[in-house]
mmCIF file of C-alpha atoms in Angstrom:
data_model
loop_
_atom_site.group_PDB
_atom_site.id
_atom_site.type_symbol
_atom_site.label_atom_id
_atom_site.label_comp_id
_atom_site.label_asym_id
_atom_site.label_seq_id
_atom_site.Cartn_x
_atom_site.Cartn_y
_atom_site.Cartn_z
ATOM 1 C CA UNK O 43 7.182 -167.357 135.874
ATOM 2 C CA UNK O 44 8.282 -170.475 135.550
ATOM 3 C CA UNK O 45 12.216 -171.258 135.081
ATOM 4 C CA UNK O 46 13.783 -173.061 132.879
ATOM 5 C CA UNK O 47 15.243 -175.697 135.790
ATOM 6 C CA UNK O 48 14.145 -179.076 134.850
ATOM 7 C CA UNK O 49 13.361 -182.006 137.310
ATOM 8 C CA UNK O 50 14.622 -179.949 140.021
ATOM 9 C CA UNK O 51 18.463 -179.874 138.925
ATOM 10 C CA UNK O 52 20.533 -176.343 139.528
ATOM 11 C CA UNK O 53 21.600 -176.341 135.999
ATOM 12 C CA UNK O 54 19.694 -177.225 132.894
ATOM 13 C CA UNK O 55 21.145 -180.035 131.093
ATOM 14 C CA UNK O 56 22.827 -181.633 134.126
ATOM 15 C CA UNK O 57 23.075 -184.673 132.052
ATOM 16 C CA UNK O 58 25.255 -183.142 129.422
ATOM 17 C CA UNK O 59 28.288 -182.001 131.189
ATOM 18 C CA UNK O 60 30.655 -180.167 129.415
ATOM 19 C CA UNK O 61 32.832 -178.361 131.346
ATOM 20 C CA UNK O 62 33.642 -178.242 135.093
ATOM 21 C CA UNK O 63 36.432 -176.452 136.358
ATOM 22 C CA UNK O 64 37.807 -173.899 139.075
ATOM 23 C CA UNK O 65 39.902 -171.552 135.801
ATOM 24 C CA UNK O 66 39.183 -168.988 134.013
ATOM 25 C CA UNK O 67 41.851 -169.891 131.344
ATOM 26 C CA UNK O 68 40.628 -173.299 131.196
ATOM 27 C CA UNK O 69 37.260 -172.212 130.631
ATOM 28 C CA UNK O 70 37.977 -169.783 127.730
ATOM 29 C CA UNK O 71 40.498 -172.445 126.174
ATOM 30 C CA UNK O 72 37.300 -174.682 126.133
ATOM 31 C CA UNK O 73 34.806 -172.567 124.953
ATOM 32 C CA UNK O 74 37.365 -170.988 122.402
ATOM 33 C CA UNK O 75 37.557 -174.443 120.547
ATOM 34 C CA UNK O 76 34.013 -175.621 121.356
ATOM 35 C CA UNK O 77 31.865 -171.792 119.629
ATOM 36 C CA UNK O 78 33.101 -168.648 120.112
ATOM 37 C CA UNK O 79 36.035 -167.315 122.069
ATOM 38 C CA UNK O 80 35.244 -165.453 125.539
ATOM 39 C CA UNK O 81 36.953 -164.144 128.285
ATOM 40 C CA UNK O 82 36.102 -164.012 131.304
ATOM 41 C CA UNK O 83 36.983 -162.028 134.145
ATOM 42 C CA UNK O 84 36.444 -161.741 138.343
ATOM 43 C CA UNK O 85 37.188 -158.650 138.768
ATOM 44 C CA UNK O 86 39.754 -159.429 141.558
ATOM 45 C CA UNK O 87 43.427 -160.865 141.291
ATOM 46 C CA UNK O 88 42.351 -163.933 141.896
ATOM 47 C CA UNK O 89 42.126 -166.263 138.242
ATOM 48 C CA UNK O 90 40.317 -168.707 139.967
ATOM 49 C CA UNK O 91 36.451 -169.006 139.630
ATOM 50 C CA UNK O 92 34.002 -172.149 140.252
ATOM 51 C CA UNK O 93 32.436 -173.003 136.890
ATOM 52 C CA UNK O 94 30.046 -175.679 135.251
ATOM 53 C CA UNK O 95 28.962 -175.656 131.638
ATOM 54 C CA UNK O 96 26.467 -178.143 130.508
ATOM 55 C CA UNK O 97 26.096 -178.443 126.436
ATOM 56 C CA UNK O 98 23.309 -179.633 123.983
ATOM 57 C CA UNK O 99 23.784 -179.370 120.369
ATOM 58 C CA UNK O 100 20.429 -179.269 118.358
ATOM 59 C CA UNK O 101 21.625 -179.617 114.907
ATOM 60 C CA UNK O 102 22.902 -176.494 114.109
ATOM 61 C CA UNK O 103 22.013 -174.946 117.454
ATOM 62 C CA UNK O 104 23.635 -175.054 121.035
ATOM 63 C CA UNK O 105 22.041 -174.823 123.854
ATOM 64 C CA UNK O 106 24.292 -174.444 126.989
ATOM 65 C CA UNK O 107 23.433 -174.364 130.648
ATOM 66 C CA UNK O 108 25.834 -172.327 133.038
ATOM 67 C CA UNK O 109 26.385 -171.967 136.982
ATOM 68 C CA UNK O 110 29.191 -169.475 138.347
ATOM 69 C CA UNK O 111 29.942 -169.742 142.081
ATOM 70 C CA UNK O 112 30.492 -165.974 141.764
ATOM 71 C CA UNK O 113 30.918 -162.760 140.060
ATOM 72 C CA UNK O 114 31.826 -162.801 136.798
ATOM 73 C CA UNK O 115 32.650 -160.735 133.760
ATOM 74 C CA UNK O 116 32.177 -162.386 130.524
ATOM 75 C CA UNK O 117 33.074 -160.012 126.775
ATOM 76 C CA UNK O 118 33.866 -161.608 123.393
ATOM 77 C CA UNK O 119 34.751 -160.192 119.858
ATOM 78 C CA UNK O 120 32.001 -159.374 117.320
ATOM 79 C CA UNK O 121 29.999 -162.532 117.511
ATOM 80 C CA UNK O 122 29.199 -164.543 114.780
ATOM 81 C CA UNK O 123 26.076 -165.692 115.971
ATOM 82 C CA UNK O 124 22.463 -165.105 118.334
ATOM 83 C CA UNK O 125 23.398 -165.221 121.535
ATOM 84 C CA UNK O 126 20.238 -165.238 123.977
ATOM 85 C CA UNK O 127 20.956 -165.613 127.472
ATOM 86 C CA UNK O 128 18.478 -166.399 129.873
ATOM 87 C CA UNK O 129 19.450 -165.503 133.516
ATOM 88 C CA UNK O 130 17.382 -168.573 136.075
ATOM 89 C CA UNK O 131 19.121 -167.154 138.864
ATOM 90 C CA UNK O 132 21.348 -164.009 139.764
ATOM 91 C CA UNK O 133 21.174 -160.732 137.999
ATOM 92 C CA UNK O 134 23.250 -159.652 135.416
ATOM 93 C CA UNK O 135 24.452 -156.368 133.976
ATOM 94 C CA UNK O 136 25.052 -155.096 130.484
ATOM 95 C CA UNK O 137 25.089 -151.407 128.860
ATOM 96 C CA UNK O 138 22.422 -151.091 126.586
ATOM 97 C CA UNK O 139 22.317 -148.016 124.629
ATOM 98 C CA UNK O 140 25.071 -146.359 126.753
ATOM 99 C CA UNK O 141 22.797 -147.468 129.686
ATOM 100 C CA UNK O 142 23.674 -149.879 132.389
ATOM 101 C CA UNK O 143 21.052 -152.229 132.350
ATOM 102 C CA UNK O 144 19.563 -155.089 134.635
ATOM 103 C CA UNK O 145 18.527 -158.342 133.348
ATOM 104 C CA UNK O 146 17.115 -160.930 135.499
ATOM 105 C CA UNK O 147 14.420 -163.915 135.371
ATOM 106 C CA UNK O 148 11.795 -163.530 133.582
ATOM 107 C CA UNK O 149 13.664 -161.918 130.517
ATOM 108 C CA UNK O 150 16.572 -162.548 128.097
ATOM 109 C CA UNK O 151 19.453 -160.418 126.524
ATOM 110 C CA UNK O 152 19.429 -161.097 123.499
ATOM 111 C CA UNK O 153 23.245 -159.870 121.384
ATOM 112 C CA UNK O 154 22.776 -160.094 117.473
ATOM 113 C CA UNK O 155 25.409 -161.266 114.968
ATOM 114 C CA UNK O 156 28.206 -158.077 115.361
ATOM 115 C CA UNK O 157 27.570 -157.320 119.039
ATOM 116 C CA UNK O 158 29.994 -158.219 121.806
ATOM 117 C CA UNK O 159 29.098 -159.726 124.743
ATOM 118 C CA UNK O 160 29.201 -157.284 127.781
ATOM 119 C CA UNK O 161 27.808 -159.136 130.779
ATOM 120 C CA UNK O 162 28.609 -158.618 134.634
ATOM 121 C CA UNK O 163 26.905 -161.074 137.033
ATOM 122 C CA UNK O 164 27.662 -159.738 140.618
ATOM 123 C CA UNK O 165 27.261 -162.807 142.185
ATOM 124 C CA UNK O 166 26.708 -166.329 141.718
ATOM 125 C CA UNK O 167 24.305 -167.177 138.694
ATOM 126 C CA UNK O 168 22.801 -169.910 137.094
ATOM 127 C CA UNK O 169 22.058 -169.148 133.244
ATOM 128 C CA UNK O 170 21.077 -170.834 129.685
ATOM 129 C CA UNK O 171 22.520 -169.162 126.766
ATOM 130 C CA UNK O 172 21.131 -170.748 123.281
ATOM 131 C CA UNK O 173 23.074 -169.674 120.353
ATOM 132 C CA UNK O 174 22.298 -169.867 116.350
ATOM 133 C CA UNK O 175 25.321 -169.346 113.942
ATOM 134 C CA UNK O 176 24.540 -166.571 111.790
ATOM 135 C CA UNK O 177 24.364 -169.226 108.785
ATOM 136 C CA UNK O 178 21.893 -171.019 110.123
ATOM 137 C CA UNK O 179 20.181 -168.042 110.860
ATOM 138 C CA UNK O 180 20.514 -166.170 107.175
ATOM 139 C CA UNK O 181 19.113 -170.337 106.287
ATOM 140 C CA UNK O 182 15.886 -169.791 107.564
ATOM 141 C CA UNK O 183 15.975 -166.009 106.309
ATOM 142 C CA UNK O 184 15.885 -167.303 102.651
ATOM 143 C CA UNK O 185 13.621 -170.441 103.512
ATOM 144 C CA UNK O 186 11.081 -168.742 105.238
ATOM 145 C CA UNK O 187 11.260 -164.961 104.017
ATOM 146 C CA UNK O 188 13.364 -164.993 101.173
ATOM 147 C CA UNK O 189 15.304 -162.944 102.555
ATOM 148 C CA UNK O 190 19.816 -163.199 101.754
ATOM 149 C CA UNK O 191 21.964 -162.975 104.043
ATOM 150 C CA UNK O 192 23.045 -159.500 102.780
ATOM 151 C CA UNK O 193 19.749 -158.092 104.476
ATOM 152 C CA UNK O 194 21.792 -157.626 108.406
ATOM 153 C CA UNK O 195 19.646 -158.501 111.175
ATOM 154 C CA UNK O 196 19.427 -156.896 114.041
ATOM 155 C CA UNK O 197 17.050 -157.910 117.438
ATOM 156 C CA UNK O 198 15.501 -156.228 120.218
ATOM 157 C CA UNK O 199 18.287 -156.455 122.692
ATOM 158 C CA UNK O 200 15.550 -157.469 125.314
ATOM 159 C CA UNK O 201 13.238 -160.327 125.236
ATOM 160 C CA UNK O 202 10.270 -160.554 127.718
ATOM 161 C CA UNK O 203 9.530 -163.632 128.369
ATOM 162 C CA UNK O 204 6.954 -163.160 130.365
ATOM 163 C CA UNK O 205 4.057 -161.987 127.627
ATOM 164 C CA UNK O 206 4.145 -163.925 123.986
ATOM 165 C CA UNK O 207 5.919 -164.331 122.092
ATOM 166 C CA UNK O 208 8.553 -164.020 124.079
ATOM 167 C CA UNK O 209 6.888 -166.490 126.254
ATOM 168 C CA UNK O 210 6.267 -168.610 122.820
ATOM 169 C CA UNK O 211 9.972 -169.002 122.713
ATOM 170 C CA UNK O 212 10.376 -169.950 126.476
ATOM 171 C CA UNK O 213 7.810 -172.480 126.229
ATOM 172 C CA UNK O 214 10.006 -174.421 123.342
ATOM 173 C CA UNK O 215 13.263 -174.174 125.000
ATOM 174 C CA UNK O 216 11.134 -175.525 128.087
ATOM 175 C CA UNK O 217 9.864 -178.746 125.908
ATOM 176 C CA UNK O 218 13.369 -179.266 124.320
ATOM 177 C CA UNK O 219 15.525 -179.351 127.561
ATOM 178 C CA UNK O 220 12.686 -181.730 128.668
ATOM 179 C CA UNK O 221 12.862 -183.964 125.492
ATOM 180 C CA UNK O 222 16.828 -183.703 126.354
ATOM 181 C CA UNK O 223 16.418 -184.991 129.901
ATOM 182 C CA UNK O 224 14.925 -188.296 128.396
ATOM 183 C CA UNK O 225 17.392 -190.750 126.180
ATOM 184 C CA UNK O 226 13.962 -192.248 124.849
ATOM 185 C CA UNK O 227 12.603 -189.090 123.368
ATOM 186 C CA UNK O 228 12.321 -188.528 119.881
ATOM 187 C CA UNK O 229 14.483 -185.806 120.215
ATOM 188 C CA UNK O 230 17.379 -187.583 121.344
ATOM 189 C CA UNK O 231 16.600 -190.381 118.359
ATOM 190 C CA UNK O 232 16.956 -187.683 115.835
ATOM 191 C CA UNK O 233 13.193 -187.555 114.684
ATOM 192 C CA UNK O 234 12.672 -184.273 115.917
ATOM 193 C CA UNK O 235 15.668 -182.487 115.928
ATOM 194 C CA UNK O 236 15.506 -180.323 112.479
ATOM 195 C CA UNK O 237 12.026 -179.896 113.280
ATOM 196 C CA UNK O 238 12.744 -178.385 116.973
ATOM 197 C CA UNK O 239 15.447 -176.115 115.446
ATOM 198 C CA UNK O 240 13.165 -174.597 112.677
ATOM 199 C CA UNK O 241 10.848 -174.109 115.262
ATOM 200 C CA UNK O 242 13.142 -172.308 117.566
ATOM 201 C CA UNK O 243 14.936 -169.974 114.940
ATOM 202 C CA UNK O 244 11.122 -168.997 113.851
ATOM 203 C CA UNK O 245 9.612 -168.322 116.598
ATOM 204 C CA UNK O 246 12.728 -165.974 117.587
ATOM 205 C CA UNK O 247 12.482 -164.097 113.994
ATOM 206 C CA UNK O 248 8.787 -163.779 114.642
ATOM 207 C CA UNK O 249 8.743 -163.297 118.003
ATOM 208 C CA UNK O 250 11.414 -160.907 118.373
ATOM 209 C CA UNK O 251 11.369 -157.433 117.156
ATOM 210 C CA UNK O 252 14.523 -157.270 114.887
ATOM 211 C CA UNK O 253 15.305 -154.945 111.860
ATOM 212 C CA UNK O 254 13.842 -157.254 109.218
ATOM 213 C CA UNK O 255 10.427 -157.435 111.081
ATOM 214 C CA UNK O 256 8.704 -155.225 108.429
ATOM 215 C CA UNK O 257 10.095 -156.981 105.148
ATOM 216 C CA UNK O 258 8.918 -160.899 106.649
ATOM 217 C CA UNK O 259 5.690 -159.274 107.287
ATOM 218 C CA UNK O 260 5.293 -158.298 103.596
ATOM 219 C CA UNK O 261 7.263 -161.227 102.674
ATOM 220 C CA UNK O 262 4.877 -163.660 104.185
ATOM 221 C CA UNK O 263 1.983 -162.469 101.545
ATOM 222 C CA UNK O 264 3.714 -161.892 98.627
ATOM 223 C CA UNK O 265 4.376 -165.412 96.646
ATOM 224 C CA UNK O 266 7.392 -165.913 94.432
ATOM 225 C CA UNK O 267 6.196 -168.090 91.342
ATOM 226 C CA UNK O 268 7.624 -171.387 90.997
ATOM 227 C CA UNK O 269 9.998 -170.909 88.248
ATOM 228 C CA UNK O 270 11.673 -168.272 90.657
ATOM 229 C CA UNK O 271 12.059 -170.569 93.592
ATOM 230 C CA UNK O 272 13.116 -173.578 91.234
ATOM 231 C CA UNK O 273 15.580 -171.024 90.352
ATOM 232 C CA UNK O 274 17.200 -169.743 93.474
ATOM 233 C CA UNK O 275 16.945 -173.405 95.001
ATOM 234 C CA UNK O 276 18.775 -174.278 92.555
ATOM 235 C CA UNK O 277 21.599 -171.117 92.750
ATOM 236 C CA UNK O 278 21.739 -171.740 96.739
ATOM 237 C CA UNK O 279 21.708 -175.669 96.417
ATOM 238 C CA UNK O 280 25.087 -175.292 93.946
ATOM 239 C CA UNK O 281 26.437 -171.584 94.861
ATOM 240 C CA UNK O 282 29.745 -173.411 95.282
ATOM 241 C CA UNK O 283 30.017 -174.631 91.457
ATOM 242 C CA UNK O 284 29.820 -172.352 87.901
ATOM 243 C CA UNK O 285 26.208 -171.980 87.480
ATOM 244 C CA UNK O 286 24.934 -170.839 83.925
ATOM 245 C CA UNK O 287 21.962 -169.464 82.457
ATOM 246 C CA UNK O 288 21.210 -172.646 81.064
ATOM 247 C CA UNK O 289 21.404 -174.350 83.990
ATOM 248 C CA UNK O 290 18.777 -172.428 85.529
ATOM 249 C CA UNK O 291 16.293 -172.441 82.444
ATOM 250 C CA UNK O 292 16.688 -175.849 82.998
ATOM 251 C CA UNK O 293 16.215 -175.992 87.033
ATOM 252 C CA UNK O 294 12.995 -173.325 86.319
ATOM 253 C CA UNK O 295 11.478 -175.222 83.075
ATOM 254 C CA UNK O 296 10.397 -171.417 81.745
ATOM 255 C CA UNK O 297 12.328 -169.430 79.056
ATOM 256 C CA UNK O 298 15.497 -166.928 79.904
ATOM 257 C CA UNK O 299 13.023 -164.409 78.697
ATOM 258 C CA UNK O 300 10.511 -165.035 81.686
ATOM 259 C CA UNK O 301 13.537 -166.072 84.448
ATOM 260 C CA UNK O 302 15.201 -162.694 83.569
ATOM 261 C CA UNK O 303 11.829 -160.897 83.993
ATOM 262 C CA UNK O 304 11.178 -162.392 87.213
ATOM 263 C CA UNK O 305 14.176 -161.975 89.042
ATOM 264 C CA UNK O 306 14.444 -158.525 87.662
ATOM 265 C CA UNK O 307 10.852 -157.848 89.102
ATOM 266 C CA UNK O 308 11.469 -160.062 92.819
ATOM 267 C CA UNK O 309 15.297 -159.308 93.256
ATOM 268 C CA UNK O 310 15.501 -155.874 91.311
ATOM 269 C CA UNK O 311 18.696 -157.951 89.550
ATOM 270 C CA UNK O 312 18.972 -159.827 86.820
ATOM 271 C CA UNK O 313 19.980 -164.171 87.830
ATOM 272 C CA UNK O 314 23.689 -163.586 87.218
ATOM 273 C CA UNK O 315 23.853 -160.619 89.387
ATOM 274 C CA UNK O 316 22.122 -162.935 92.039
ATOM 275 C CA UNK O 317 24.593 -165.248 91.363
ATOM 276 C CA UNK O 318 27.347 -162.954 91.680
ATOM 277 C CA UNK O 319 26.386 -161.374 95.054
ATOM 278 C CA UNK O 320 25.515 -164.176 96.892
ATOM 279 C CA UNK O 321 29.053 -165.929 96.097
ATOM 280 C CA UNK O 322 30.295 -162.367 97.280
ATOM 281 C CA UNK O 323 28.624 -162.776 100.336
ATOM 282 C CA UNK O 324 30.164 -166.282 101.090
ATOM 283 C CA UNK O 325 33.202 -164.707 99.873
ATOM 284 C CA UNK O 326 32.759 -162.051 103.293
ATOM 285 C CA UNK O 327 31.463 -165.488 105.180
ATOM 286 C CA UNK O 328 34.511 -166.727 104.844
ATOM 287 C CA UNK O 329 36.745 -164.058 105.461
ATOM 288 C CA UNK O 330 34.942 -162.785 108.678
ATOM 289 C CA UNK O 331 35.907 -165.725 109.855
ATOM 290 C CA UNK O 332 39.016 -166.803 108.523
ATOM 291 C CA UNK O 333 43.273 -166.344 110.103
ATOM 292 C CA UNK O 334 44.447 -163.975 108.202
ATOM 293 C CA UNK O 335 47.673 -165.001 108.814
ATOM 294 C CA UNK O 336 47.453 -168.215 107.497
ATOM 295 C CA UNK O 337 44.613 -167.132 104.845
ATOM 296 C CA UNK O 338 44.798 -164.460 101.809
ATOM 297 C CA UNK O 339 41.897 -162.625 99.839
ATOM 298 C CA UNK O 340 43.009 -163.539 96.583
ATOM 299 C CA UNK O 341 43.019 -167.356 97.973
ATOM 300 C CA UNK O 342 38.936 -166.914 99.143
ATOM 301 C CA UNK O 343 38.095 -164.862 95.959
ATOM 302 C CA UNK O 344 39.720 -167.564 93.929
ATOM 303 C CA UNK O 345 37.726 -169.874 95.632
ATOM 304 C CA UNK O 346 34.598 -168.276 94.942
ATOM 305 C CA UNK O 347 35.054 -167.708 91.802
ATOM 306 C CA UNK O 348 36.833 -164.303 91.145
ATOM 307 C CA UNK O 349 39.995 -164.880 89.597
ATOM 308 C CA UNK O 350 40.743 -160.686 88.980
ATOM 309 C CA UNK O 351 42.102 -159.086 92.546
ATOM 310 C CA UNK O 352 41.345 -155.139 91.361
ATOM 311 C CA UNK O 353 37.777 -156.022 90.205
ATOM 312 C CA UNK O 354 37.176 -158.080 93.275
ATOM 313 C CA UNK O 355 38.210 -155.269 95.912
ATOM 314 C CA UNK O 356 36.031 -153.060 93.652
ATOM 315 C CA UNK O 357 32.957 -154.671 94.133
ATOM 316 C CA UNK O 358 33.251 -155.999 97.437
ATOM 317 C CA UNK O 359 34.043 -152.580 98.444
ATOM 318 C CA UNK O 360 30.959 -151.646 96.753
ATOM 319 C CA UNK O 361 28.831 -154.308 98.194
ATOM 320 C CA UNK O 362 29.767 -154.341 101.534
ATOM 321 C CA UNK O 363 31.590 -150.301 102.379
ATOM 322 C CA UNK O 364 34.900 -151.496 103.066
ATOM 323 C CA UNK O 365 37.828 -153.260 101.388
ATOM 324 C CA UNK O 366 37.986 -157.101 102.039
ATOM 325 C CA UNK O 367 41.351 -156.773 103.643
ATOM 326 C CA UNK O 368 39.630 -154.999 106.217
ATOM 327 C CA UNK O 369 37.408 -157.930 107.085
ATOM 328 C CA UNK O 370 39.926 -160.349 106.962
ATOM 329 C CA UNK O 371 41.288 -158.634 109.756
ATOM 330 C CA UNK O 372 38.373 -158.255 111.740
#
């Protein structure tokens, strides 16, 4: 099949250099301040590795294009994030279900928000890895499926991109690394950009089996009523300030009556439970992310609106199976 190399070059986005450099630390010093920490590893005493990164940011979205002059070992932390990498040339290794697993061109490993990245390339490679924070990706969730963020996904951890949709989803990385290559495109002017993002993040949730497959296929014919979506628009749009009932009969035009039926018969919850558990989820946002030495649960529950520490830990404990201490310190 074809490969993602455009106009020739060895790496995709030659044009957006990023990195270039012969160490390891310098490369994980980079990338640690740039997305996600990584470390990487040759496998010998030697530190030193030939390494080019090339970096496109679409909107929320990177896209990064990578060339190792030799073998490499690559982990990370629980990711925050998609991570899809697409081997062009070399063959990396990764254990998939306790098996060690081959992954060349022609297919993608694909490591869902909570994985860590386990990847052995025995020699030199060349590589594109596009990545998707996890809130851009629990974005389109809602938008498209209406589904929260409290729903985890998890993907295939295999895409073939040979056979659609897999090859759906090569065929738009293919047409934005082209529209990349030209300074002129609309791309590059900003016309298209949001428009190329959406389109990437849903062809991937479509495309790609993942553990929500089954609810967006319902969700796709069921229609929330208007008042409903006025209403959670409206909760999403201003999670971050005290939202009252009245401000949602307001946002919904319908009575409390009829807003408290229908989220009771689309959510299973009345609207201030909605409220309440998505501002718990940006509460565990937040902390999954967060120093914990320079950061304190009482400071992000505050923050979010719960001002009682025991009643907090209760219900977060509740929500999510584990005290929020805990995932501060993840």
């Amino acid at each position: 099949m074809q490969s993602f190399l455009i106009n020739n070059k060895a790496i995709p986005l030659a044009s957006f250099q990023f990195l270039n450099t012969r160490t390891l630390i310098e490369a994980e010093q980079a990338l640690a301040s740039a997305v996600e920490p990584r470390r990487f590893s040759t496998g010998s005493k030697s530190h030193k590795q030939g390494m080019q990164v090339t970096r496109y940011q679409l909107a929320d979205i990177q896209i990064y294009g990578l060339h190792f002059e030799g073998p490499l070992t690559i982990s990370s932390e629980q990711l925050q994030s998609v991570n899809i990498i697409f081997p062009i040339s070399g063959t990396l290794r990764t254990p998939i279900e306790k098996q060690d697993t081959q992954i060349s061109c022609g297919h993608a490993k694909v490591d869902s928000p909570g994985d860590r990245v386990a990847v052995e390339w025995d020699t030199s490679s060349t590589s594109m890895v596009t990545r998707i924070p996890i809130a851009t990706l629990n974005h389109f969730c809602h938008k498209l499926y209406d589904i929260d963020s409290h729903e985890k996904i998890r993907f295939a951890p295999i895409m073939d991109l040979s056979q659609y949709p897999g090859a759906s989803l090569h065929n738009i990385l293919t047409t934005i690394l082209m529209e990349a290559d030209n300074q002129d495109s609309l791309l590059n002017r900003g016309v298209l950009t949001q428009q190329f993002q959406e389109l990437l993040v849903t062809s991937l949730l479509n495309g790609q089996s993942n553990s929500l497959s089954d609810i967006m296929r319902r969700r796709i014919y069921q229609v929330r009523p208007f008042y409903i979506k006025r209403a959670a628009e409206y909760i999403h749009e201003n999670i971050k300030e005290i939202i009252t009932l009245s401000d949602l009969v307001d946002a919904s035009g319908v009575s409390l009556r009829t807003l408290q039926a229908g989220f009771s018969k689309h959510y299973n919850m009345g609207p201030s439970a909605y409220i309440k558990q998505l501002k718990m989820r940006k509460a565990r946002e937040e902390l999954l992310v967060a120093n914990h030495l320079e950061t304190t649960v009482a400071d992000v529950a505050a923050k979010w609106g719960f001002y009682n520490p025991c009643n907090f830990t209760l219900n977060y404990k509740k929500q999510f199976g584990e005290n929020p201490s805990a995932t501060l310190q993840k």
